[in-house]
Coordinates of C-alpha atoms and ligand atoms in Angstrom, one line a residue:
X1 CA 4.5 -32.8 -9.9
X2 CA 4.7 -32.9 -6.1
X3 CA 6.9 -32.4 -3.5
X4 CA 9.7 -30.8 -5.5
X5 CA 12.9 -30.1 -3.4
X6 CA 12.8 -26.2 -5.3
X7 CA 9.0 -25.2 -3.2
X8 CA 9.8 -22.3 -0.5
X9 CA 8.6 -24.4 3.1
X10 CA 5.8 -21.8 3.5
X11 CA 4.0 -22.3 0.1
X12 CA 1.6 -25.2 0.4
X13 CA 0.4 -27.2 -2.7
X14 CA -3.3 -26.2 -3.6
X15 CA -5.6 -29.5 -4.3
X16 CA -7.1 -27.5 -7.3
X17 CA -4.5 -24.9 -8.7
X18 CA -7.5 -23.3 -10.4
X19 CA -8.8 -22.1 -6.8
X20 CA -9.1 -18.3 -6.2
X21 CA -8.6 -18.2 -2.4
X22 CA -11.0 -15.4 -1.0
X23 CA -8.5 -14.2 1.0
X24 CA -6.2 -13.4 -1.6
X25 CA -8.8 -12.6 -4.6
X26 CA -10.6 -9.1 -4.7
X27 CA -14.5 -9.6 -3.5
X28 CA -16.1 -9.8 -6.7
X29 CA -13.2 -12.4 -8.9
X30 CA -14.4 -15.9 -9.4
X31 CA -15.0 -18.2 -12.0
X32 CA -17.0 -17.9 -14.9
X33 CA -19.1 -20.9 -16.1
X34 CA -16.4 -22.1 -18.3
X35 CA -13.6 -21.8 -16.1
X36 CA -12.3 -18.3 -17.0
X37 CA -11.4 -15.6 -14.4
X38 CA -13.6 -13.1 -14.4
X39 CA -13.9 -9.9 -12.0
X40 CA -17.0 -7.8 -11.5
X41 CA -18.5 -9.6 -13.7
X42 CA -16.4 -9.1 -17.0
X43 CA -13.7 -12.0 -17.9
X44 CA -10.1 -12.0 -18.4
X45 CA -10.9 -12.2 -22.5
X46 CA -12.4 -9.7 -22.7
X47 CA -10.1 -7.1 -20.9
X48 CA -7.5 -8.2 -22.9
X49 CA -8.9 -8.3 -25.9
X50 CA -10.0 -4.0 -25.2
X51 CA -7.5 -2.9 -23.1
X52 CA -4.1 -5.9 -23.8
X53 CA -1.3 -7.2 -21.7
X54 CA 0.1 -6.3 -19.0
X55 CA -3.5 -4.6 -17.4
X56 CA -4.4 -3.8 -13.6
X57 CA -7.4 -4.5 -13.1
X58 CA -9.1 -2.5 -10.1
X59 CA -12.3 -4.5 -8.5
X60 CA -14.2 -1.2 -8.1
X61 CA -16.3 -2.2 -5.8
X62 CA -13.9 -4.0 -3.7
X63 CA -11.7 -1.0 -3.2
X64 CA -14.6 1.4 -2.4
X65 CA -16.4 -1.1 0.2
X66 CA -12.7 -1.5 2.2
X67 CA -12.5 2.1 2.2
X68 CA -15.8 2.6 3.8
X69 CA -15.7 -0.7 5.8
X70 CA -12.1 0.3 7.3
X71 CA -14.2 4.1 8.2
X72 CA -16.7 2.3 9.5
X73 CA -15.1 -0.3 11.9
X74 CA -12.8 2.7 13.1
X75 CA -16.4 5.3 13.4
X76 CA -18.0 2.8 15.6
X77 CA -14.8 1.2 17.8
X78 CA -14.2 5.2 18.9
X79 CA -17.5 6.1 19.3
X80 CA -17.8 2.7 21.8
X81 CA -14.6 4.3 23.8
X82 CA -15.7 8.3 24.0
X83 CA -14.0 9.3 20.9
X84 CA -14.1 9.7 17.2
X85 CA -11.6 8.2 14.7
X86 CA -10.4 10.3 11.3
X87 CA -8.8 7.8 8.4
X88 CA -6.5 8.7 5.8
X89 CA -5.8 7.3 2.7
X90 CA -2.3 7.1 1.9
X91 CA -2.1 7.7 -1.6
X92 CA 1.2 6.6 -1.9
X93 CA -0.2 3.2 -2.7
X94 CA -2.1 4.3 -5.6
X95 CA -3.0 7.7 -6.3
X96 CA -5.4 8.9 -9.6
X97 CA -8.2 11.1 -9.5
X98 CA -10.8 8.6 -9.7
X99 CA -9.2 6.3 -6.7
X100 CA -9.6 9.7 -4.6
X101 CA -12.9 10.9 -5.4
X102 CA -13.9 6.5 -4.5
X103 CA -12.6 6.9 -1.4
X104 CA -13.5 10.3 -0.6
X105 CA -17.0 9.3 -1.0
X106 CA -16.5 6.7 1.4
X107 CA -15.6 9.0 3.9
X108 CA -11.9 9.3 3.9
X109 CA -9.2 11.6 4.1
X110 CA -6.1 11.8 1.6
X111 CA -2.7 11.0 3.1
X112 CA -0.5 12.7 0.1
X113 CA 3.6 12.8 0.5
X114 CA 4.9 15.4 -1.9
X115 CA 3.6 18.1 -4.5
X116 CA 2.9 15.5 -7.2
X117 CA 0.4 13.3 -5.3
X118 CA -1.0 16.4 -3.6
X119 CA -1.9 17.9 -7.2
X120 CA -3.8 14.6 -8.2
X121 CA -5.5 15.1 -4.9
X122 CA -6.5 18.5 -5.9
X123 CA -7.4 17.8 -9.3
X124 CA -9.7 15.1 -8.2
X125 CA -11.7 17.9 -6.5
X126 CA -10.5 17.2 -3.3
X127 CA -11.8 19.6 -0.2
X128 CA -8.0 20.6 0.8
X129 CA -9.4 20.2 4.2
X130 CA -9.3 16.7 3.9
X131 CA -5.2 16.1 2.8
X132 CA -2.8 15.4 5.3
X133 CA 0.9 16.5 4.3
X134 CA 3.8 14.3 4.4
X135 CA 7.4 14.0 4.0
X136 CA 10.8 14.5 5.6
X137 CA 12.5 16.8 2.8
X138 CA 9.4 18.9 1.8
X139 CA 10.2 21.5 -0.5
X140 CA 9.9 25.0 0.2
X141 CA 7.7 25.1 -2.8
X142 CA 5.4 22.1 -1.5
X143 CA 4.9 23.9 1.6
X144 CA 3.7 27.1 0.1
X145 CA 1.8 25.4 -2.2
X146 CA -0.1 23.3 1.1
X147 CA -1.0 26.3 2.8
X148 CA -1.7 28.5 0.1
X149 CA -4.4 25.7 -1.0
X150 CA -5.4 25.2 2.6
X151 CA -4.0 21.9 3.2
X152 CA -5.9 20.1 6.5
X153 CA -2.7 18.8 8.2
X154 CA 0.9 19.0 7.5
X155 CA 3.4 16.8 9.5
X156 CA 6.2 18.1 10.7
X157 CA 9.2 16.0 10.3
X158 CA 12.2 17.9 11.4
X159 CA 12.5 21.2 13.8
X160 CA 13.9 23.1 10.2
X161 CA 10.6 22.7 9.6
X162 CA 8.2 24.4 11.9
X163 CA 9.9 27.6 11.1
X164 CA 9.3 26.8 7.0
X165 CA 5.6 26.2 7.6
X166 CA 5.1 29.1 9.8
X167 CA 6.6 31.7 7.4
X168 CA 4.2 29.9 4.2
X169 CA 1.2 30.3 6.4
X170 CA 1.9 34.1 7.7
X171 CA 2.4 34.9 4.4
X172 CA -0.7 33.5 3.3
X173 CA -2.4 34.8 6.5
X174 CA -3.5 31.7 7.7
X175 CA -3.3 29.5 10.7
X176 CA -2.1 26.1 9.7
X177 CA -2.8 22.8 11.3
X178 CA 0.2 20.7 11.8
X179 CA 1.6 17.5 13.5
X180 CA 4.3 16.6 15.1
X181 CA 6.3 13.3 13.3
X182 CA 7.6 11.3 15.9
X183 CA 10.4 8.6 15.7
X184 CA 9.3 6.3 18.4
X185 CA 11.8 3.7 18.0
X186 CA 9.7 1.2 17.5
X187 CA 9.6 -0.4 13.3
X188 CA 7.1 -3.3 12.7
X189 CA 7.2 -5.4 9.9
X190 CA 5.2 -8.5 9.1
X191 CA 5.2 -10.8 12.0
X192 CA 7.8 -9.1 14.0
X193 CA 8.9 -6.2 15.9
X194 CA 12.3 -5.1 16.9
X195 CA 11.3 -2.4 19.6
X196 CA 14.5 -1.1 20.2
X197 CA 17.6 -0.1 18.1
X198 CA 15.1 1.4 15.2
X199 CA 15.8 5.0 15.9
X200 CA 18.5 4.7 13.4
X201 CA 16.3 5.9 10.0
X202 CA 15.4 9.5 8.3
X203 CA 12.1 10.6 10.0
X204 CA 10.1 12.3 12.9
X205 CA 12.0 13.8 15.8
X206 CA 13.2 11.7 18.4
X207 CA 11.2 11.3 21.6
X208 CA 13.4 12.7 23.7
X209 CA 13.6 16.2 21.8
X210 CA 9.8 16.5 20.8
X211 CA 8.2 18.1 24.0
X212 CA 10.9 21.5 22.5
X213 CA 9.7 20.8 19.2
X214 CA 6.5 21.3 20.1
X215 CA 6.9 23.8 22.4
X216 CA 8.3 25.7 19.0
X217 CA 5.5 25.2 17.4
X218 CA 3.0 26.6 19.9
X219 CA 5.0 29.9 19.8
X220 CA 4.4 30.0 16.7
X221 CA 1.0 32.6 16.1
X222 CA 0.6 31.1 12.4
X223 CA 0.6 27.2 13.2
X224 CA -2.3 25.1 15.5
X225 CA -0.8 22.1 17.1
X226 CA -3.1 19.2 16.5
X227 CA -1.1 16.1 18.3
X228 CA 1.7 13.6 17.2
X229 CA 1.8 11.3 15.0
X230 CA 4.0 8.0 14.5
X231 CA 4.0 5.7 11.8
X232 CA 5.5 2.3 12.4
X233 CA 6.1 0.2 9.0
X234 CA 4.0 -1.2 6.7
X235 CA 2.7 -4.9 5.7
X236 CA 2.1 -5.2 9.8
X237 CA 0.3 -8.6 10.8
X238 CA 0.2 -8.0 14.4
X239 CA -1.3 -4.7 16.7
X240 CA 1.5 -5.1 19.2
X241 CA 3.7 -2.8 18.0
X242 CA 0.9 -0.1 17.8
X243 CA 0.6 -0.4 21.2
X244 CA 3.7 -0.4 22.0
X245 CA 4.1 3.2 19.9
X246 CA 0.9 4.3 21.2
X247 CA 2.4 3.8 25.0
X248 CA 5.4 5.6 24.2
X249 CA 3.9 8.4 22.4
X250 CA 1.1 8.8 24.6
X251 CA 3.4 9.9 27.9
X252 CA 4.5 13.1 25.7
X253 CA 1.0 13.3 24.9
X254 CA -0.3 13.6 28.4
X255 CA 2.7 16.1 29.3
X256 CA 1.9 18.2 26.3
X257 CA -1.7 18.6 27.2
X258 CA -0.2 20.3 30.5
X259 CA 0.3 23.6 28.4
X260 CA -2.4 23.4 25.9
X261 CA -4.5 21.3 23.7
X262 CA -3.7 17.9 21.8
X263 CA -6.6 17.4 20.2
X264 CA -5.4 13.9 17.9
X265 CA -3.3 11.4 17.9
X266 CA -1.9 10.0 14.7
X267 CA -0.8 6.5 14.8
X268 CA 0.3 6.3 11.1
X269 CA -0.6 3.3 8.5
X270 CA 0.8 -0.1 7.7
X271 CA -2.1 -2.6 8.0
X272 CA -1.2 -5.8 6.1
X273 CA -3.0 -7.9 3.7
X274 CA -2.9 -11.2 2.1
X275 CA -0.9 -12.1 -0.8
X276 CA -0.5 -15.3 -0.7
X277 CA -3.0 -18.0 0.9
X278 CA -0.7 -18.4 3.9
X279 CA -0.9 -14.5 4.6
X280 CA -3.2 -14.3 7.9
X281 CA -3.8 -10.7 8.5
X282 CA -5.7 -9.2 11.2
X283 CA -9.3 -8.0 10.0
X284 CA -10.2 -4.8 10.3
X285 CA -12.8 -4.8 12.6
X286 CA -10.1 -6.5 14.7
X287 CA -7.6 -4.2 14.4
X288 CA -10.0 -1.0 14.7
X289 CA -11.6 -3.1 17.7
X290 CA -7.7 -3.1 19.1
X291 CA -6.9 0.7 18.6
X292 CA -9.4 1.7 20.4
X293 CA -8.6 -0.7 23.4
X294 CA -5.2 0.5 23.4
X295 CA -5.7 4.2 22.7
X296 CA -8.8 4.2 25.4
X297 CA -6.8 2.1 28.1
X298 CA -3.6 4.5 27.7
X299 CA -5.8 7.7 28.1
X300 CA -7.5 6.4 31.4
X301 CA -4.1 5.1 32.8
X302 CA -2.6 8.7 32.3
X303 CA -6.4 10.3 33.2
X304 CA -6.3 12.4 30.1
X305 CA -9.4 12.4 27.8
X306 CA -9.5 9.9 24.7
X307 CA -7.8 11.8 21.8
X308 CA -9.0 11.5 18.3
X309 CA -7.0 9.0 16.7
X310 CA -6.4 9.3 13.0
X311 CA -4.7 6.4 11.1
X312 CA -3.6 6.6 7.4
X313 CA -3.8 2.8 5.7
X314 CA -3.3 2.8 2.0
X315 CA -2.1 -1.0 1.3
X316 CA -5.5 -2.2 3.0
X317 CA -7.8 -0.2 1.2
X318 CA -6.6 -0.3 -2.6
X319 CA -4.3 -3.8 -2.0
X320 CA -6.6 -6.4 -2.1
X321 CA -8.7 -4.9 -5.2
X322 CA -6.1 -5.0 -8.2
X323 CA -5.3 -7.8 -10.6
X324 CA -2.7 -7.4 -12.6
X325 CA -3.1 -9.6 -16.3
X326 CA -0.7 -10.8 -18.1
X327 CA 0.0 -12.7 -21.3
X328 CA 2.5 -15.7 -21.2
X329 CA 5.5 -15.8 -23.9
X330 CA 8.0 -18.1 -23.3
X331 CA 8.5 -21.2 -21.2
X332 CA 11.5 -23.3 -19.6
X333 CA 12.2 -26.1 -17.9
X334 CA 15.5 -25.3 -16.1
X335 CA 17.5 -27.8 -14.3
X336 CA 18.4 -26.7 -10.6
X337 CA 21.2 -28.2 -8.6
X338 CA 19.8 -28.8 -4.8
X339 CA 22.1 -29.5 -1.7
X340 CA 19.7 -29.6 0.8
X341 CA 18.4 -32.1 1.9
X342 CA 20.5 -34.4 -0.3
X343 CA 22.3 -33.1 -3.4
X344 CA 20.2 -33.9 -6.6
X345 CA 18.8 -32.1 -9.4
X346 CA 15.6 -30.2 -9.5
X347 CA 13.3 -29.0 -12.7
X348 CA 12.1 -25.3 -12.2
X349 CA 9.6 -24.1 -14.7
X350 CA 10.0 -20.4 -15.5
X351 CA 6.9 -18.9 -17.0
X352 CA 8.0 -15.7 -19.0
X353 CA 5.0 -12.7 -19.2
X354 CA 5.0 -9.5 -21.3
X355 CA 5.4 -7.4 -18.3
X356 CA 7.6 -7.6 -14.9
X357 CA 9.7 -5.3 -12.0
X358 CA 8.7 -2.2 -14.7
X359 CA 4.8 -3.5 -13.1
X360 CA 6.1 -4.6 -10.0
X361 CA 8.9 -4.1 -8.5
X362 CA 8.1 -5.6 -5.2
X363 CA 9.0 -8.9 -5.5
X364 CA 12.6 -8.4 -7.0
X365 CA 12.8 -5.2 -4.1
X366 CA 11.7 -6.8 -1.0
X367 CA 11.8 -10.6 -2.1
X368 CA 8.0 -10.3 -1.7
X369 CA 6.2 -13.0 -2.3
X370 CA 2.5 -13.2 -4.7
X371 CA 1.0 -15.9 -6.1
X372 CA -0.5 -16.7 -9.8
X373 CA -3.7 -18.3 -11.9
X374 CA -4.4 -19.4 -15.1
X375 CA -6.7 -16.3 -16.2
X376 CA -7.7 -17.8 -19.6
X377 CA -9.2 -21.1 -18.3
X378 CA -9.1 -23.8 -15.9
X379 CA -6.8 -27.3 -16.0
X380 CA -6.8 -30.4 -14.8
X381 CA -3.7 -30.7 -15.4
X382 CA -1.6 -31.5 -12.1
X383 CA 0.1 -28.8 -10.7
X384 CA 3.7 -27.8 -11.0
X385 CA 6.0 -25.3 -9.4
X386 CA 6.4 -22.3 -11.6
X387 CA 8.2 -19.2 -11.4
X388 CA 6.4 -16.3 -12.8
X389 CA 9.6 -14.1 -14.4
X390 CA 9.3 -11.0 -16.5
X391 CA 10.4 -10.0 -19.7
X392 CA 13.7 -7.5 -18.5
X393 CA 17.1 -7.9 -19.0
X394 CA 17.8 -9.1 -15.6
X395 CA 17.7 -11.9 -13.8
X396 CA 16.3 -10.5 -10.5
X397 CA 12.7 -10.2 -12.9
X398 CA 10.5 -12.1 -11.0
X399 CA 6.7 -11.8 -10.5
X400 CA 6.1 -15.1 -8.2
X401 CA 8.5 -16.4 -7.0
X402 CA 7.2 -19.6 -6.2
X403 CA 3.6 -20.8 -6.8
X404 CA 1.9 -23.5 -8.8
X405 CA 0.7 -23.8 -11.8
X406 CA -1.6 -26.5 -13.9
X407 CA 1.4 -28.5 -15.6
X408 CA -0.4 -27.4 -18.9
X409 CA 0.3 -24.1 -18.9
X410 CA 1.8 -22.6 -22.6
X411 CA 2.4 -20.0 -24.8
X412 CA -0.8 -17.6 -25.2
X413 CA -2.2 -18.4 -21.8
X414 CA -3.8 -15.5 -19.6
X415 CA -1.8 -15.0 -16.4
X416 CA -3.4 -13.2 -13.4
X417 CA -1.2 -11.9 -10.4
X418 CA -3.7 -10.5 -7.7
X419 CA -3.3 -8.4 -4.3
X420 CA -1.7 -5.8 -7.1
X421 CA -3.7 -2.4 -6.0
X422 CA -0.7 -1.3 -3.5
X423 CA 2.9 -0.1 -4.3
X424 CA 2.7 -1.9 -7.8
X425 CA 1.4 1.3 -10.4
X426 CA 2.9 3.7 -7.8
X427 CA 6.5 2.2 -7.8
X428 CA 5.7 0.9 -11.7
X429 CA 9.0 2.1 -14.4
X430 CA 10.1 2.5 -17.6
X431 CA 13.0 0.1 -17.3
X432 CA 14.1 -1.5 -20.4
X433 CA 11.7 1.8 -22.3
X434 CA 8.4 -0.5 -21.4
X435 CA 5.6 1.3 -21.3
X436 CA 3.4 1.8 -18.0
X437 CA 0.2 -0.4 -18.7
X438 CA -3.0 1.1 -18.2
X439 CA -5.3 0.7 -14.9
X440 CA -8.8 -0.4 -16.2
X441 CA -11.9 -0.2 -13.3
X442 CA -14.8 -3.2 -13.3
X443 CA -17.9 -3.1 -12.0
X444 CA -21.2 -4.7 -12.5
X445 CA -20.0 -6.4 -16.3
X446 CA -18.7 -3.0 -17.6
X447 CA -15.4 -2.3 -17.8
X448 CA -13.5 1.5 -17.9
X449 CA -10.0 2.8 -18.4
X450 CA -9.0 5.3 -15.1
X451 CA -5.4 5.5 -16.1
X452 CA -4.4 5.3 -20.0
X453 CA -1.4 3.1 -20.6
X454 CA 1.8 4.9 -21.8
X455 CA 3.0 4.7 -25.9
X456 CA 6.3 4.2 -27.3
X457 CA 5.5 8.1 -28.5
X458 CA 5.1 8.9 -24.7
X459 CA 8.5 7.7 -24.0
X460 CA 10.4 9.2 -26.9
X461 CA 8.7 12.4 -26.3
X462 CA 10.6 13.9 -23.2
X463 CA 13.7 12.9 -25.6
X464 CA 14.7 16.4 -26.7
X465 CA 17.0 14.7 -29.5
X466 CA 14.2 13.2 -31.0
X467 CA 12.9 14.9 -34.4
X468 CA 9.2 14.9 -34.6
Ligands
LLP501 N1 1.7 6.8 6.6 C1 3.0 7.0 6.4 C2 3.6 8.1 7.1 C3 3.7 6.1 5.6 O1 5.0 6.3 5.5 C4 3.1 5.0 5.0 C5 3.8 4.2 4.1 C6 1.7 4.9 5.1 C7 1.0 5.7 6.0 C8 0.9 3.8 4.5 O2 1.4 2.5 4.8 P1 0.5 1.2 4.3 O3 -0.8 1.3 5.1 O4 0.2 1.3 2.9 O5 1.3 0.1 4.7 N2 6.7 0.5 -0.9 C9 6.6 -0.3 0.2 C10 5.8 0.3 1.3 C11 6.3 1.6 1.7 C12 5.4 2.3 2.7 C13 5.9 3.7 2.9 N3 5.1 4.3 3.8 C14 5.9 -1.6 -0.2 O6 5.7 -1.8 -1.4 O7 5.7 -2.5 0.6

């Protein structure tokens, strides 16, 4: 089936809908010799068949290589300029113990945003060095808890604040690093940038008031200033809006260094990645090559030395390395009324899995768009315009909203979502009472459960009415 009036403009029809677009597809997921997806060397079957449907499936080696390829590109583009680059993961786009001993071992810092991902952090064997603390509402309890396990960086979000960490860190008798959240004004999302009228959201300290706040902070005897920091969205395409933050935060910067030091500059996370094969991000090596332009250009206009810069991506690193597999249920040929261009009728295929927003809630959230194989095997089938749907009582339960499919496609098929690692397991719910499925790693043909996969008795058990 071609040119169907229901395809979205931007989704282009593949000439084999069995093809795994690099882009897209974690490093190491191809094709087996009869046609089945297979990542790391161990096939779709044979997940399902240990660990069932729905699975994510993390490309182990893909996730660890972006980690140290993202350290890497930043190491080198700082050292070119005079300066040295620190990178955080943000855990907030997946967070278990083994994801943050893999990318501590690649060199990276831990980006955690309240109590819960900073105890994972911990429990991974962490050096408490390495975490960064985040959040706009931290709780007195989270901030002892930082300081008292020696927490590398807190970031200050709000002038109630500085006083909070300073007390924690007296009373443990220590001096604690901290930053200085800045709302810049400028928000970036994919492909565009409103630089004005953004100042109108819940974190950092406005520009205008941040040379007092910091000024609070260096009378503090318990806290060491280490710079500002400014994060400006996330699934960002472009580096203009960086530099457009980095501009306005680095004016402050240079004032600030008038009455002591500033030794970093944090300019946040939000690198985005492909999810479809019409996503274009920048590379890496680009965008590190870009910082460091920016960040190295802005120092010698102001005549200030080049400042650290620490970034904190979490969507790049872990992203591009999960697949999420699913079983197919149900199928349906639903009749669509179209106006545009001309009124007629349209046939949309809905193709039902045993899984949904409980996995991912992205696409029904921020109407974001993924796209879908045959996991099972390959078809030559000719392709038709699916959409991939859930199995929750809502009609907002999509997966895909618009990719294709071989025509063939039934009952029992494999279904494989990639570009899964970020914001899907980390937002994932019990809607409905589905269980959250497990997160399985591959590498080199073997596969190995990281995260179990909740039970029914999981569920029932924080139900204090339920007899055992
Ligand atoms: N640093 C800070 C202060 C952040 O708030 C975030 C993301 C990051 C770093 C990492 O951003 P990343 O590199 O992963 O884009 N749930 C949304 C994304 C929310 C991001 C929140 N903050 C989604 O699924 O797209």
């Amino acid at each position: 089936m071609s040119s169907t009036p229901l395809a979205p403009a931007w989704l282009v029809e593949p000439a084999d809908a069995n093809a795994l677009p690099a882009s897209v597809w974690s490093r190491n997921a191809r094709r087996s010799a009869v046609g089945e997806l297979e990542i790391a060397g161990v096939s779709a079957s044979a997940l399902v068949a240990e660990f069932g449907t729905p699975v994510y499936v993390v490309d182990e080696a893909d996730a660890r290589g972006r980690a140290r390829g993202i350290r890497e590109s930043f190491d080198r583009e700082f050292a070119r300029v005079g300066s040295s680059a620190k990178v955080y993961y943000a855990g907030k786009a997946f967070l278990c113990t083994e994801v943050a001993r893999w990318v501590t071992e690649a060199g990276l810092n831990i980006d955690v945003a309240s109590g819960g991902e900073m105890a994972v952090a911990l429990a991974a064997g962490v050096d408490p060095a390495r975490l960064g603390l985040h959040g706009n509402n931290k709780s007195l309890s989270e901030i002892d808890r930082a300081v008292g396990a020696g927490v590398g960086a807190i970031v200050i979000d709000s002038v109630v604040e500085i006083e909070r960490v300073a007390t924690a860190a007296s009373r443990h008798g220590r001096t604690q690093p901290v930053r200085l959240r800045i709302n810049s004004g400028v928000h970036a999302s994919t492909h565009e940038y409103l630089a004005t009228a953004r100042e109108d959201q819940k974190f950092g300290i406005p520009l205008a008031d941040a040379a007092a706040a910091v000024a609070l902070i260096r009378a503090q005897p318990s806290l060491a200033f280490l710079g500002l920091h400014s994060h400006i969205g996330s699934q960002i395409f472009e580096s203009d809006g960086f530099a457009e933050a980095a501009h306005r935060l680095f004016a402050l910067h240079a004032e600030l260094l008038k009455d002591g030091p500033v030794p970093e500059l944090n300019l946040g996370g939000g690198f985005g990645i492909a999810y479809t094969s019409v996503d274009d991000p920048l590379d890496i090596d680009e965008i590190a090559r870009r910082f460091a332009d920016i960040v190295s250009q802005g120092a010698a206009q102001l005549g200030i030395p080049v400042p650290i810069v620490a970034i904190e991506p979490g969507r790049a690193v872990i992203g591009p390395s999960t697949t999420t597999l699913y079983t197919v249920g149900t199928i349906k040929d639903v009749l669509v009324s179209v106006v545009e261009p001309v009124e007629t009728t349209a046939t949309r295929k809905y193709v039902s899995v045993d899984g949904g927003m409980s996995d991912n809630i992205r696409p029904a959230l921020y109407a974001a768009n993924y796209s879908a194989r045959l996991a099972n095997r390959t078809s030559t089938a000719s392709p038709a315009l699916v959409r991939v749907a859930g199995k929750h009582c809502e009609s907002g339960d999509i997966l895909v909203h618009a990719d294709y499919l071989p025509g063939d496609v039934e009952p029992g098929d494999l279904l494989a979502i990639p570009a899964t690692g970020a914001y899907g397991w980390a937002m994932a719910s019990n809607y409905n009472y589905l269980t959250r499925p497990p997160v399985v790693a591959v590498l080199d043909g073997a596969a190995r459960l990281i995260v179990r996969g909740e039970t029914e008795a999981d569920l029932l058990s924080r139900d204090v009415g339920v007899t055992p």
